[in-house]
mmCIF file of C-alpha atoms and ligand atoms in Angstrom:
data_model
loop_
_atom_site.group_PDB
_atom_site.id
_atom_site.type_symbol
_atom_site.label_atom_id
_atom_site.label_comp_id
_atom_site.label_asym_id
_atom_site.label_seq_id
_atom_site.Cartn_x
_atom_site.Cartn_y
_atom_site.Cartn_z
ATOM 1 C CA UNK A 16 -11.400 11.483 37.156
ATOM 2 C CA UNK A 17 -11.575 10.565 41.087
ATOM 3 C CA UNK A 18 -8.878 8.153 41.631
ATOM 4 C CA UNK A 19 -9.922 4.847 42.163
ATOM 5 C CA UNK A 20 -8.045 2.133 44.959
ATOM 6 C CA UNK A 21 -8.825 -1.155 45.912
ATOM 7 C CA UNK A 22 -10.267 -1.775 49.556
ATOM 8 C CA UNK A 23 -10.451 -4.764 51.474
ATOM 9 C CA UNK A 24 -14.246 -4.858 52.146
ATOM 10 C CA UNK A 25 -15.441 -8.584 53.050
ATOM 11 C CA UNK A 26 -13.316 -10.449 55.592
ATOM 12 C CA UNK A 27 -12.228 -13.973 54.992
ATOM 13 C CA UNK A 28 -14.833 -15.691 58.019
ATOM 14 C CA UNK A 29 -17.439 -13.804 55.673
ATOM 15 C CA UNK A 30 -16.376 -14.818 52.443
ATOM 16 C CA UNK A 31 -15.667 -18.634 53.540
ATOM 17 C CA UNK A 32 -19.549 -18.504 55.376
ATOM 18 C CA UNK A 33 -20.752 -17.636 51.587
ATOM 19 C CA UNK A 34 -19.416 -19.941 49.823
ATOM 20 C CA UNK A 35 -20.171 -23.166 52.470
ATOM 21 C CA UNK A 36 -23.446 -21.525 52.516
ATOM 22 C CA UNK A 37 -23.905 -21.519 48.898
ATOM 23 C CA UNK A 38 -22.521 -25.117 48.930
ATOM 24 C CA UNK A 39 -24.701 -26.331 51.535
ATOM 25 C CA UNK A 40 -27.656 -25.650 50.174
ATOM 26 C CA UNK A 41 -26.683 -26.846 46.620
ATOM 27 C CA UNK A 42 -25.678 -29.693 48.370
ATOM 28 C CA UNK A 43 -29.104 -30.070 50.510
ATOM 29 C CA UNK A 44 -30.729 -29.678 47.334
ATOM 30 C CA UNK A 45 -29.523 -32.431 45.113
ATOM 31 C CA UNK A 46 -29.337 -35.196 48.173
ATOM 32 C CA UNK A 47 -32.804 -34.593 49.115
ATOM 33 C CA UNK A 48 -33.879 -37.243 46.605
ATOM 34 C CA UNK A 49 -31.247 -39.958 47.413
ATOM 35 C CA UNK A 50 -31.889 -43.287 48.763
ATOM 36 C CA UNK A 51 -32.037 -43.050 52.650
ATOM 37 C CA UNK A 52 -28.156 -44.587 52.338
ATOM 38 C CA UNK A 53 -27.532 -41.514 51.231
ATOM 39 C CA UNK A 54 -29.990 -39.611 53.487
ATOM 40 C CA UNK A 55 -27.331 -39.089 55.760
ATOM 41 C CA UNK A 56 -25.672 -36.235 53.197
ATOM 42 C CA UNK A 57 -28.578 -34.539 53.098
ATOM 43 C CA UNK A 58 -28.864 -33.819 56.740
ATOM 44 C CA UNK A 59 -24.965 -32.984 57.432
ATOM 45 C CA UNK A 60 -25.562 -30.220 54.654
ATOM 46 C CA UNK A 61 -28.692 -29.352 56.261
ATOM 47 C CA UNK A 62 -27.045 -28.900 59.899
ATOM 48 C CA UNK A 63 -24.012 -27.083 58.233
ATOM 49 C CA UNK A 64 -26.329 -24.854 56.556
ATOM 50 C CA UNK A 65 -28.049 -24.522 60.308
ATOM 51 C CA UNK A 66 -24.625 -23.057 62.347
ATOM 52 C CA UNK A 67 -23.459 -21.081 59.392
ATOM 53 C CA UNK A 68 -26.831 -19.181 59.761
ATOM 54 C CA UNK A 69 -26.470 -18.883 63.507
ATOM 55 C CA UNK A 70 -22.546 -18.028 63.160
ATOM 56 C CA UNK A 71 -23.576 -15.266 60.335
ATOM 57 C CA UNK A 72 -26.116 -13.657 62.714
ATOM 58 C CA UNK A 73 -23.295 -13.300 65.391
ATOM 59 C CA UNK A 74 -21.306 -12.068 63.106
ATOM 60 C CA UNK A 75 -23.143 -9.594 61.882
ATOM 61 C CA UNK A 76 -22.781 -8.088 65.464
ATOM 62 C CA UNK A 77 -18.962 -9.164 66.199
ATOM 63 C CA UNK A 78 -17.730 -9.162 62.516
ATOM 64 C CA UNK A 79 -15.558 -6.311 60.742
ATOM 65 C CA UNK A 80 -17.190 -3.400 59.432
ATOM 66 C CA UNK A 81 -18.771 -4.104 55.931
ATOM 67 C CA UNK A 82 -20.312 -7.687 57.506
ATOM 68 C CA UNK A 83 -22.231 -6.037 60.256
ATOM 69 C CA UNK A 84 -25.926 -5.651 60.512
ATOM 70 C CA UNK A 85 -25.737 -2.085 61.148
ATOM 71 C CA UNK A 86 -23.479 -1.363 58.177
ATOM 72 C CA UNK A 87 -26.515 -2.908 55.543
ATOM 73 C CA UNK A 88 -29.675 -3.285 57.315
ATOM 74 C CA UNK A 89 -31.762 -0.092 56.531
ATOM 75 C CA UNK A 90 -35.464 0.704 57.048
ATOM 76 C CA UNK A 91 -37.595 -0.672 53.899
ATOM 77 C CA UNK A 92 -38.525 2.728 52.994
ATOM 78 C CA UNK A 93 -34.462 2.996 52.119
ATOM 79 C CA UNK A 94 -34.752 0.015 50.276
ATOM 80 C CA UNK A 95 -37.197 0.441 48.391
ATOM 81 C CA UNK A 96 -35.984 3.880 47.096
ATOM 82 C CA UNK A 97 -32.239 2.703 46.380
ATOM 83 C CA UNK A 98 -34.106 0.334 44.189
ATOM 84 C CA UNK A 99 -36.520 2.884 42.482
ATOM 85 C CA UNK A 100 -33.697 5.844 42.344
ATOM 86 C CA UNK A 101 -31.143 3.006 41.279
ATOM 87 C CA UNK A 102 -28.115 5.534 41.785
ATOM 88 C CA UNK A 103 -24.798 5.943 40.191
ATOM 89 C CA UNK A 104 -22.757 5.279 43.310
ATOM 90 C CA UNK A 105 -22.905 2.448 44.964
ATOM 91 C CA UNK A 106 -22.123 1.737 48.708
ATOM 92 C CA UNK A 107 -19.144 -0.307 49.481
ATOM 93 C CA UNK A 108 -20.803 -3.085 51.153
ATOM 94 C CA UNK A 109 -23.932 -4.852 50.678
ATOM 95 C CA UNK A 110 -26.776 -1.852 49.034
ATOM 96 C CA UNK A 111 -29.769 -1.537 51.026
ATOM 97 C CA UNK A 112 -32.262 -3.622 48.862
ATOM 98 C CA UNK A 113 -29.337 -6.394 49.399
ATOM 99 C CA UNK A 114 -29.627 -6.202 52.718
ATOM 100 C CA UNK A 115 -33.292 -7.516 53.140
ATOM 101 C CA UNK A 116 -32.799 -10.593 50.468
ATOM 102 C CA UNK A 117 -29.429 -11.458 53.123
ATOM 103 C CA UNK A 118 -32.048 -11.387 55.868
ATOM 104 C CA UNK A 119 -34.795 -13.399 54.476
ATOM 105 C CA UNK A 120 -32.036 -15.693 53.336
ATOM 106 C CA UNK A 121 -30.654 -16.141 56.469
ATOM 107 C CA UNK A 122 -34.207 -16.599 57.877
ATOM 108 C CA UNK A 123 -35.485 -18.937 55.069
ATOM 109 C CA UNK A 124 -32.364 -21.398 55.542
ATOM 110 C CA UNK A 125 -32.782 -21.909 58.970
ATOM 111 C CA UNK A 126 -36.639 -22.329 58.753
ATOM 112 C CA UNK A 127 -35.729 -24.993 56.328
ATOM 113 C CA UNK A 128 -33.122 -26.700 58.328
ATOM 114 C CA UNK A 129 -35.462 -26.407 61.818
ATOM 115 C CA UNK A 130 -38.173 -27.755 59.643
ATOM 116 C CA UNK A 131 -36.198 -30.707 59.026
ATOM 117 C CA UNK A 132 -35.294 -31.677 61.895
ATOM 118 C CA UNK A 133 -39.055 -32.875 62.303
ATOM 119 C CA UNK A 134 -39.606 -34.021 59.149
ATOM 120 C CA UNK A 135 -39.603 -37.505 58.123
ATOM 121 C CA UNK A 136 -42.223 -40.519 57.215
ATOM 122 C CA UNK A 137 -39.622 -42.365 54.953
ATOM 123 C CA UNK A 138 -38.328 -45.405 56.173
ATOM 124 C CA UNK A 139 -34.945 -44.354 57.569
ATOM 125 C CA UNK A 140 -35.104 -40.577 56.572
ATOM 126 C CA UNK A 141 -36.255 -38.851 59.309
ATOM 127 C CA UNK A 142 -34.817 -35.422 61.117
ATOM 128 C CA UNK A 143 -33.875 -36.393 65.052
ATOM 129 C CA UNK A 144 -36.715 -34.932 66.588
ATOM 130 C CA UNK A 145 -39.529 -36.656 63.837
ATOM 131 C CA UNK A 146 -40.638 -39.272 66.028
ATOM 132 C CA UNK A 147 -40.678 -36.570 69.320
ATOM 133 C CA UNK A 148 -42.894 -34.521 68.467
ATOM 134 C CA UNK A 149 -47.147 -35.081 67.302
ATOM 135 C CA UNK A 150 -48.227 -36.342 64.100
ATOM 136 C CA UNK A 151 -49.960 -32.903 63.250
ATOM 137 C CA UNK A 152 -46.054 -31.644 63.710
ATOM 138 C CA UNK A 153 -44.854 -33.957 61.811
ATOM 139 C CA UNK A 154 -47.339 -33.501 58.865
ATOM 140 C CA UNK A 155 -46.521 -29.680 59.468
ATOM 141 C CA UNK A 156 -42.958 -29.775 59.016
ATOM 142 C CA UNK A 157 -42.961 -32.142 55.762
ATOM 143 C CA UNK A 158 -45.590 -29.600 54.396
ATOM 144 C CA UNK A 159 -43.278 -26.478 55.588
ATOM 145 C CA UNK A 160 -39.935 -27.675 54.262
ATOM 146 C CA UNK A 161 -41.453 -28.138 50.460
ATOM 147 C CA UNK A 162 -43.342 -25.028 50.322
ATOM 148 C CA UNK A 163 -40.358 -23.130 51.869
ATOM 149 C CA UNK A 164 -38.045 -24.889 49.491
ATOM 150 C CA UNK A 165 -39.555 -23.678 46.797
ATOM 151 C CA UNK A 166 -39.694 -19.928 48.556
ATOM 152 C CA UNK A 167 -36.059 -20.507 49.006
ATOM 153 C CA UNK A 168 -35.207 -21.282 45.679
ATOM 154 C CA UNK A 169 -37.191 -17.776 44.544
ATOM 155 C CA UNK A 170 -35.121 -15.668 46.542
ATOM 156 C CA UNK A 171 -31.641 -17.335 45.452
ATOM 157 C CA UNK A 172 -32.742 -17.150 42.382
ATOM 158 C CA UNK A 173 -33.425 -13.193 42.955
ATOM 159 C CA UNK A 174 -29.931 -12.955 44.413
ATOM 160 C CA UNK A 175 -28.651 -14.439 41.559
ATOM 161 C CA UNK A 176 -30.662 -12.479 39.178
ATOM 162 C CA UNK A 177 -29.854 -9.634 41.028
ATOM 163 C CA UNK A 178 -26.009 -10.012 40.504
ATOM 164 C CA UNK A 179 -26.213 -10.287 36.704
ATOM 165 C CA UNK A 180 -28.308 -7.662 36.356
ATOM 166 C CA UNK A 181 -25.246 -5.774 38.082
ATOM 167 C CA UNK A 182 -23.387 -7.058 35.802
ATOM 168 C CA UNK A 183 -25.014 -6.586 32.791
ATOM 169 C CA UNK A 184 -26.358 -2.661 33.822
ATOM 170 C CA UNK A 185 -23.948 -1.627 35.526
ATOM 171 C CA UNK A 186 -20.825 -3.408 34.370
ATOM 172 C CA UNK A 187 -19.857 -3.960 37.607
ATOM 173 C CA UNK A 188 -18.997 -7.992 38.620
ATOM 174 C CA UNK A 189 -20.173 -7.995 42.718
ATOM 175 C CA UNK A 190 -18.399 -12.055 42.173
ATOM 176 C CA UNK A 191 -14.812 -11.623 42.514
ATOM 177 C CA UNK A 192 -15.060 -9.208 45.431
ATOM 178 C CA UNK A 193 -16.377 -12.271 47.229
ATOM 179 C CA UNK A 194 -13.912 -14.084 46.124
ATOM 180 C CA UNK A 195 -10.418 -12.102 47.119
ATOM 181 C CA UNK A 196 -12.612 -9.231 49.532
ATOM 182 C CA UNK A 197 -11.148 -6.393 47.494
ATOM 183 C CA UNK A 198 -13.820 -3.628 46.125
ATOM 184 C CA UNK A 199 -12.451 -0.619 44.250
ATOM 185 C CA UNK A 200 -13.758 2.633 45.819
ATOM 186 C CA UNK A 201 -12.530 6.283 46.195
ATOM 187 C CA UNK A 202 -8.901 6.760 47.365
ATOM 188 C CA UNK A 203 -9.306 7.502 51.508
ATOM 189 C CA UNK A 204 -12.506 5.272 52.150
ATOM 190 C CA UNK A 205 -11.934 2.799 54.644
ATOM 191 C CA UNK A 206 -11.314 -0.462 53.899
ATOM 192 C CA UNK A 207 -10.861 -3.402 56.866
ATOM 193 C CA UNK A 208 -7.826 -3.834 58.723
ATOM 194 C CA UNK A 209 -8.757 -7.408 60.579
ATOM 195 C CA UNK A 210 -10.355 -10.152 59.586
ATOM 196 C CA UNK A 211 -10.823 -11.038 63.382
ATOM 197 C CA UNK A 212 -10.343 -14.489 62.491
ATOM 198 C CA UNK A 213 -10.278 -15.983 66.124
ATOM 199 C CA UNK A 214 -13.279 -14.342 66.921
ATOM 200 C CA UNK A 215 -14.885 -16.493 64.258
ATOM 201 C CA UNK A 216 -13.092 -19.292 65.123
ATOM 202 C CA UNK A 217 -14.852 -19.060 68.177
ATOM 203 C CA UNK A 218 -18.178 -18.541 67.510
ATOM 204 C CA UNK A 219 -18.310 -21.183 64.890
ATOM 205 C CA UNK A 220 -17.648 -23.940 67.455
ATOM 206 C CA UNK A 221 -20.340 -22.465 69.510
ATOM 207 C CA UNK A 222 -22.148 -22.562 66.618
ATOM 208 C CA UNK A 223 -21.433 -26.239 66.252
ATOM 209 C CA UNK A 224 -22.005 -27.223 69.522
ATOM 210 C CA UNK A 225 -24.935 -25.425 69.248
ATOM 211 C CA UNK A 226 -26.435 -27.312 66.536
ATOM 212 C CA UNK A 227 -24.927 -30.583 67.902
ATOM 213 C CA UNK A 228 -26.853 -30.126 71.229
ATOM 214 C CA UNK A 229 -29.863 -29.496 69.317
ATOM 215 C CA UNK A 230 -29.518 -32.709 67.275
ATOM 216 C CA UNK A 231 -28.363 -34.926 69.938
ATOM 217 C CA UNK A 232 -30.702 -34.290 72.807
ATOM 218 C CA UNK A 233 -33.871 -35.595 70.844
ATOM 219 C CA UNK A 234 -34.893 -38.745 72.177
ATOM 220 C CA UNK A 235 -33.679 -42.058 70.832
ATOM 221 C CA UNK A 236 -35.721 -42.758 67.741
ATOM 222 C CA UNK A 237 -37.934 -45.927 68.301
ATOM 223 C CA UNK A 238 -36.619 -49.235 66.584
ATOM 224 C CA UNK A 239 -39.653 -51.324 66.309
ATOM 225 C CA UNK A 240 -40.744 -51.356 62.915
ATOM 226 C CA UNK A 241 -44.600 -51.296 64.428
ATOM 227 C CA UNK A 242 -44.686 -48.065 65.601
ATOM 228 C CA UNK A 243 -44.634 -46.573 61.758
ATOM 229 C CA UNK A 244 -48.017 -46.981 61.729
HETATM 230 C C1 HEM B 304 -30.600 -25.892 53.907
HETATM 231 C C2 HEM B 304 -31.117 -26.963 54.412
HETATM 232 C C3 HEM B 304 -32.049 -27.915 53.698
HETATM 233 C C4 HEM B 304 -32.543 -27.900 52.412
HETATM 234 C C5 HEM B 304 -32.275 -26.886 51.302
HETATM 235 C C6 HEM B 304 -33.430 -29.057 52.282
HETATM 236 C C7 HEM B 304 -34.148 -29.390 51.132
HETATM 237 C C8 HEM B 304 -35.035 -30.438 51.029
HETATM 238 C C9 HEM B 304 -35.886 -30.703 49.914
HETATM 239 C C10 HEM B 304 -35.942 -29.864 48.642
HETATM 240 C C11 HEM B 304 -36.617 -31.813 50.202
HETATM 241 C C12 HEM B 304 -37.705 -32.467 49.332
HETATM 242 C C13 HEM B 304 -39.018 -31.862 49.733
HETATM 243 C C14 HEM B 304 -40.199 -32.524 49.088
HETATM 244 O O1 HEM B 304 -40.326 -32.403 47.872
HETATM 245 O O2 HEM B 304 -40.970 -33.163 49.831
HETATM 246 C C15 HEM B 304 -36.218 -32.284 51.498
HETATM 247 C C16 HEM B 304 -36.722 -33.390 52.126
HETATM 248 C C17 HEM B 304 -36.381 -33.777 53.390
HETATM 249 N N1 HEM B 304 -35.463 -33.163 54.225
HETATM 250 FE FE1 HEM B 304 -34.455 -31.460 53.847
HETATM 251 N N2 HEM B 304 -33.440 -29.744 53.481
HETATM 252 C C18 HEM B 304 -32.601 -29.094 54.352
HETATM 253 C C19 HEM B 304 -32.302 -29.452 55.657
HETATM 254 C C20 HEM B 304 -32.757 -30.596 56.273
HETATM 255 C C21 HEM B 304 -32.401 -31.029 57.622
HETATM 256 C C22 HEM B 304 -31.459 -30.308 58.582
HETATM 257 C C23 HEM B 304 -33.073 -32.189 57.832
HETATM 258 C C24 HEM B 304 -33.064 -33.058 59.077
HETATM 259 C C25 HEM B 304 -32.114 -33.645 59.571
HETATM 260 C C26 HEM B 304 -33.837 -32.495 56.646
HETATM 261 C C27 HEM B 304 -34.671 -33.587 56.505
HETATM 262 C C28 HEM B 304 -35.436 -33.870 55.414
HETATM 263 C C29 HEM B 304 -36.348 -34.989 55.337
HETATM 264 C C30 HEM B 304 -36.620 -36.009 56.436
HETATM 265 C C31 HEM B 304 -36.934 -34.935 54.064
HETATM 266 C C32 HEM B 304 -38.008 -35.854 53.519
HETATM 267 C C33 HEM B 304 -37.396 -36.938 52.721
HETATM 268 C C34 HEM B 304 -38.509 -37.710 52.050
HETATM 269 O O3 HEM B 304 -39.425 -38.125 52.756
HETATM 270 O O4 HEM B 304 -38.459 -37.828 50.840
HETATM 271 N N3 HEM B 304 -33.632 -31.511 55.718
HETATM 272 N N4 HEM B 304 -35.253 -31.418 52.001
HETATM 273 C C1 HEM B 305 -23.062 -19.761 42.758
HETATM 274 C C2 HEM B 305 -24.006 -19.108 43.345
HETATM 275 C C3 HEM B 305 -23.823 -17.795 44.053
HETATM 276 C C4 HEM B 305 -23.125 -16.667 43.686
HETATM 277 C C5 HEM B 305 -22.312 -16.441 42.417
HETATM 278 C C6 HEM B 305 -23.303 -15.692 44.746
HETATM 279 C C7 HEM B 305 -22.741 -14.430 44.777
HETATM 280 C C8 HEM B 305 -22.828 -13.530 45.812
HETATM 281 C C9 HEM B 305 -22.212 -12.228 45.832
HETATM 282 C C10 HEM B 305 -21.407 -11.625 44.703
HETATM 283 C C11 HEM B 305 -22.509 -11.651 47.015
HETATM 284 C C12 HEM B 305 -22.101 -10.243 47.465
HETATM 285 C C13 HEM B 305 -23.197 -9.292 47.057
HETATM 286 C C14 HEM B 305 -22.799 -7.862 47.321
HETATM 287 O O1 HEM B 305 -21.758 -7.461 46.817
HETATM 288 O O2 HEM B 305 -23.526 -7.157 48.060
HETATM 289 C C15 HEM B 305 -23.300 -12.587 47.778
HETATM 290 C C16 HEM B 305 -23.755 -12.383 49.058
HETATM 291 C C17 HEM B 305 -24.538 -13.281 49.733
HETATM 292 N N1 HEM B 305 -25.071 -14.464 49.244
HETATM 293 FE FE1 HEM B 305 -24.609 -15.314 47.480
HETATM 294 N N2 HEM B 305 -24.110 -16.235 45.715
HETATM 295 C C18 HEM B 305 -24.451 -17.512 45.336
HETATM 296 C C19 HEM B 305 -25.252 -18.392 46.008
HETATM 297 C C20 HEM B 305 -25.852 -18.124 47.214
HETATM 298 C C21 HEM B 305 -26.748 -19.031 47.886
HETATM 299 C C22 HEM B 305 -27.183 -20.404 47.358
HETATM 300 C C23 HEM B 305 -27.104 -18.422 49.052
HETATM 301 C C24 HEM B 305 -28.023 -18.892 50.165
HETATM 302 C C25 HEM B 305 -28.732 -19.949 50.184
HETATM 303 C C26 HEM B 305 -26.418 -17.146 49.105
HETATM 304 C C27 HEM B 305 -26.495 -16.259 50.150
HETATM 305 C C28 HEM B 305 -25.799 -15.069 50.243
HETATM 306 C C29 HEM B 305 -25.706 -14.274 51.459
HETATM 307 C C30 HEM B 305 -26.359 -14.609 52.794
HETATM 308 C C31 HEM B 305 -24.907 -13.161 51.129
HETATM 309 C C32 HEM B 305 -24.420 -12.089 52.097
HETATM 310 C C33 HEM B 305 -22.993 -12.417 52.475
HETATM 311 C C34 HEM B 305 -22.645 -11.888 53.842
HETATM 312 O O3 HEM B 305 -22.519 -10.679 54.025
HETATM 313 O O4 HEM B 305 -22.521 -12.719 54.733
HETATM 314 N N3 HEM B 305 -25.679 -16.991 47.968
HETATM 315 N N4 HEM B 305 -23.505 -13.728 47.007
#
């Protein structure tokens, strides 16, 4: 039998994005109903959620090896056949049916974080740029951020199902990988060297500021109570 070694395949910026991820959106998920004292949760997870999706699509150009686009993203053609042919080995990184549920998660978070920035009608829940922008915005966004909600929960919950079946099939847990970075693959493949963590450093404050400029240059929300209606 081939000898088998363990290779560092996810970084640590990549593995720390997951899990915030993962915990942002849990965390947008079960504040959304709070009281607006509580609003206030709900939209820190949703802006977190917002410059860990812009940081992850830098980093999918500036990252290490296994994180990049060009490492995972295929054509769908390739996607569809890893998932009809199913085959015995699997790639090191993400496989190319993976690859398109990371975009469209990437995608569907930050729809539903934009989309909340102009939601609101609540007294005292409100994204920044609610009262900015026309009514038929406004009714758009609050009808956009349920129905992709409920998109959003589909395709975790494919990504989810996804990894069990893995498990279950194949025998093969993708979870601790994400957790320590370490895959086992053939002796000579290459693993990563650098988890170029200044790099992502970096572009998470720009992400930040990004995400801060976008929040704080909406204009002041109006304060008399008559203008609700
Ligand atoms: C990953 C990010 C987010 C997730 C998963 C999320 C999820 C949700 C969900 C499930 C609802 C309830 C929808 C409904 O049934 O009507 C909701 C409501 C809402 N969200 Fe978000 N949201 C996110 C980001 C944001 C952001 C960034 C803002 C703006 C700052 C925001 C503002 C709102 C507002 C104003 C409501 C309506 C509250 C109400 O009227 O009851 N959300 N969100
Ligand atoms: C507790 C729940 C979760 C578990 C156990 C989990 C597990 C995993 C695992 C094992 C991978 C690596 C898959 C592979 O080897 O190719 C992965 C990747 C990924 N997951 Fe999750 N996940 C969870 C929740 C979520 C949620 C809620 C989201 C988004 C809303 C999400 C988004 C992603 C993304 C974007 C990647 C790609 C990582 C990257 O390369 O940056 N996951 N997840």
């Amino acid at each position: 039998m081939e000898k088998q070694n363990k290779i560092l395949v996810w970084d640590l910026p990549t593995r720390l994005f997951h899990w915030s991820l993962a915990t942002c959106f849990f965390g947008a998920w079960i504040t959304h109903e709070m009281e607006a004292s509580g609003f206030w949760l709900h939209t820190i997870f949703g802006y977190s959620a917002l410059a860990l999706v812009l940081w992850r699509i830098a980093w999918g150009f500036l990252g290490s090896r296994y994180a990049r686009f060009s490492n995972f993203l295929t054509t769908p053609r390739a996607a569809l056949d890893y998932l009809r042919s199913a085959p015995e080995v699997e790639p090191l990184g993400h496989n190319p049916a993976g690859g398109w549920a990371i975009v469209a998660m990437l995608g569907l978070v930050a729809a539903q974080a934009i989309s909340g920035l102009f939601n609101g009608g609540e007294i005292l829940m409100e994204g920044p740029w609610y009262q900015a922008v026309p009514k038929w915005i406004q009714e758009l966004a609050h009808e956009f951020h349920e129905v992709n909600f409920n998109l959003l929960l589909g395709i975790v919950g494919l990504h989810l199902g996804a990894i069990a079946l893995h498990w279950v099939k194949r025998r093969h847990n993708l979870v601790p990988a994400m957790l320590h970075g370490y895959r086992t693959g053939k002796s000579g493949t290459e693993g990563i060297d650098s988890h170029k963590a200044w790099i992502a450093a970096a572009l998470l404050a720009l992400a930040v500021v990004a995400v801060w400029f976008i929040v704080s240059s909406a204009p002041p929300a109006s304060t008399d109570p008559l203008d609700m209606f």
